[in-house]
mmCIF file of C-alpha atoms in Angstrom:
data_model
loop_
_atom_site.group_PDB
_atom_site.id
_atom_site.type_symbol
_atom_site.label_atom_id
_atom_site.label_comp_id
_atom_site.label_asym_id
_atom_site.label_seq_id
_atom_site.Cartn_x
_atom_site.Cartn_y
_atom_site.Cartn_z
ATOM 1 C CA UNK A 25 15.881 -7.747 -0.772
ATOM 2 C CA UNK A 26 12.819 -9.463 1.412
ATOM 3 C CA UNK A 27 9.790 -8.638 -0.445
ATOM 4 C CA UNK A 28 6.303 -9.176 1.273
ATOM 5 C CA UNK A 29 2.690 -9.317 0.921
ATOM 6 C CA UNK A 30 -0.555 -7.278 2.606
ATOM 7 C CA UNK A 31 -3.636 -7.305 2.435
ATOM 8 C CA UNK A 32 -5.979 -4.246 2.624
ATOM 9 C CA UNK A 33 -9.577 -4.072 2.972
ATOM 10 C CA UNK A 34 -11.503 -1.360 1.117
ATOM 11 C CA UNK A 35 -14.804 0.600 2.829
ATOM 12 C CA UNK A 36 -16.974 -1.691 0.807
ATOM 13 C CA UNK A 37 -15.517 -4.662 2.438
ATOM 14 C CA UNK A 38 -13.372 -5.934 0.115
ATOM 15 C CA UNK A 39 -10.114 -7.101 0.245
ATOM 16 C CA UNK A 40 -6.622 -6.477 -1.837
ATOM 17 C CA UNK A 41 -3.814 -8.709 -1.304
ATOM 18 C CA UNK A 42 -1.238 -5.925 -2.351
ATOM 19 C CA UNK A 43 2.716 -6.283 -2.785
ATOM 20 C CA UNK A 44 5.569 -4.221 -1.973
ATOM 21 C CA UNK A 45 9.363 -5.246 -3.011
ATOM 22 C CA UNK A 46 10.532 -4.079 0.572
ATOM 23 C CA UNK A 47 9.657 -4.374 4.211
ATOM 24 C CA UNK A 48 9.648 -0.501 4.467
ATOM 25 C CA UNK A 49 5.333 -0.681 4.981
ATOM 26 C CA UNK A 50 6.048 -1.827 8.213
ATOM 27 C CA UNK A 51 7.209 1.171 8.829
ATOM 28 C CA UNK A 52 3.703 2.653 7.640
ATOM 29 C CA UNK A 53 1.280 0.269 8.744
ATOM 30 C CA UNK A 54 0.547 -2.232 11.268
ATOM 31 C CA UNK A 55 -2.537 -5.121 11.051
ATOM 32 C CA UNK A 56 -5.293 -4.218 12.465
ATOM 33 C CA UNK A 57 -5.010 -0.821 12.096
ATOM 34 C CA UNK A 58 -7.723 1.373 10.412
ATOM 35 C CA UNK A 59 -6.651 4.727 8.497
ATOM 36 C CA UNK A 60 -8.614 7.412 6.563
ATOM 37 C CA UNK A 61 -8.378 6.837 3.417
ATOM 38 C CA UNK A 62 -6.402 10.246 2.036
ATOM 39 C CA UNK A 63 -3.632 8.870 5.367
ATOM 40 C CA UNK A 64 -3.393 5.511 3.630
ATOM 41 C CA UNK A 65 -2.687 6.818 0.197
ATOM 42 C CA UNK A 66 -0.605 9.549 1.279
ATOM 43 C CA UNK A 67 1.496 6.674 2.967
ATOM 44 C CA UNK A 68 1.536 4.027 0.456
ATOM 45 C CA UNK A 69 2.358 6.113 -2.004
ATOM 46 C CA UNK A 70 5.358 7.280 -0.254
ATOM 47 C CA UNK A 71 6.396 3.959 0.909
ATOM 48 C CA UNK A 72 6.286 2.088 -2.313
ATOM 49 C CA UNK A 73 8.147 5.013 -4.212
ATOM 50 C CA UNK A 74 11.049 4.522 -1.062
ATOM 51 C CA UNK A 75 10.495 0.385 -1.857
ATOM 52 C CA UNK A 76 10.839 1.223 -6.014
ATOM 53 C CA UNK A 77 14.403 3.474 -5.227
ATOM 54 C CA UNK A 78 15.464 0.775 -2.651
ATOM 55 C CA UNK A 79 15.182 -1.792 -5.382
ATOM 56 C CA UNK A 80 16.704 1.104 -8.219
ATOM 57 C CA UNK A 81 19.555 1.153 -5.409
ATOM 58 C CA UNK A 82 20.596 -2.232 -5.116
ATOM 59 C CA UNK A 83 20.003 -3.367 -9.120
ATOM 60 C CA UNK A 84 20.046 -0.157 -11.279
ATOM 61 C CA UNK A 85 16.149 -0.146 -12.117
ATOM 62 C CA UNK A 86 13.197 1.090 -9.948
ATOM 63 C CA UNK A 87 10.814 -1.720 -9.191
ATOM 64 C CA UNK A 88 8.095 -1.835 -11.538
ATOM 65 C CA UNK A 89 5.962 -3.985 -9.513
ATOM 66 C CA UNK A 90 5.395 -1.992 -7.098
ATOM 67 C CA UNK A 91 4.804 1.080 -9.429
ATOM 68 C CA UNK A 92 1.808 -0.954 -10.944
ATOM 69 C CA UNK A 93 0.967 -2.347 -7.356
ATOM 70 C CA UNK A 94 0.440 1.897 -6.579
ATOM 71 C CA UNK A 95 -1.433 2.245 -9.733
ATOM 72 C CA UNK A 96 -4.167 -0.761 -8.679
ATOM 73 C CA UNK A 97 -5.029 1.085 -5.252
ATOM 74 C CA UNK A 98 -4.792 4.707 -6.568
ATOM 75 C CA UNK A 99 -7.621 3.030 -9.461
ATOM 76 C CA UNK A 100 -9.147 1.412 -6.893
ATOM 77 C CA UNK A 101 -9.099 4.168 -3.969
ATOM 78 C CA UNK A 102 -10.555 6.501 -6.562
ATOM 79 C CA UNK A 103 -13.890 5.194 -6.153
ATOM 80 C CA UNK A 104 -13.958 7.324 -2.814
ATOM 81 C CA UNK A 105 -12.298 10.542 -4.410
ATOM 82 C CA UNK A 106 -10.783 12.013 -0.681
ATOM 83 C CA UNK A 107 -13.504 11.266 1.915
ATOM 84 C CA UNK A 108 -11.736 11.172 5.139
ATOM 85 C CA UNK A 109 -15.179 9.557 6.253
ATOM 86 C CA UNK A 110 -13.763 6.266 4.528
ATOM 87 C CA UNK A 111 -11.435 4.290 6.267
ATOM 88 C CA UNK A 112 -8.875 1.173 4.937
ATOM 89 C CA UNK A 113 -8.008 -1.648 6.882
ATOM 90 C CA UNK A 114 -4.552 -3.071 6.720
ATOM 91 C CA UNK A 115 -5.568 -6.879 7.867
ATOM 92 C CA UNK A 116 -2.405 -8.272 7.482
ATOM 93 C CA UNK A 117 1.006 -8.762 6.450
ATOM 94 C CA UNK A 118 2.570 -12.074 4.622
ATOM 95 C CA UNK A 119 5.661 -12.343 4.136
#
């Protein structure tokens, strides 16, 4: 299963290099795209739960990782509660 990288930058300016045990954020994001921040949650959330299951499919246990990866930017997003004002950068992805 191809697992990749991407980074993310916050409305303060910084950047998280974040990882996902499937390709399936492509299907969410694409660099250089800007999103309010309740979007980008909503959508991470639901594409690293599809990423845990597609790892629980193949080898019997959800994907940890990218549970924990989920908890970092929900800690991390929480700083802005649900201000649509804020926006999140996806600057890139490395795989």
């Amino acid at each position: 299963m191809p697992a990749m990288h991407f980074t993310v930058r916050w409305p303060d300016a910084t950047e998280t290099r974040c990882y996902s045990p499937s390709l399936v954020i492509k299907d969410y994001f694409a660099p250089g795209s800007r999103y309010p921040l309740p979007d980008f949650m909503r959508s991470v959330r639901e594409a690293l739960h599809i990423a845990s299951e597609r790892v629980r499919a193949k080898y019997g246990f959800a994907c940890s990782a990218a549970m924990d990866q989920l908890a970092d930017l929900e800690q991390r997003a929480a700083r802005w509660g649900d201000d649509p004002q804020q926006h999140i950068d996806l600057v890139s992805f490395d795989e």
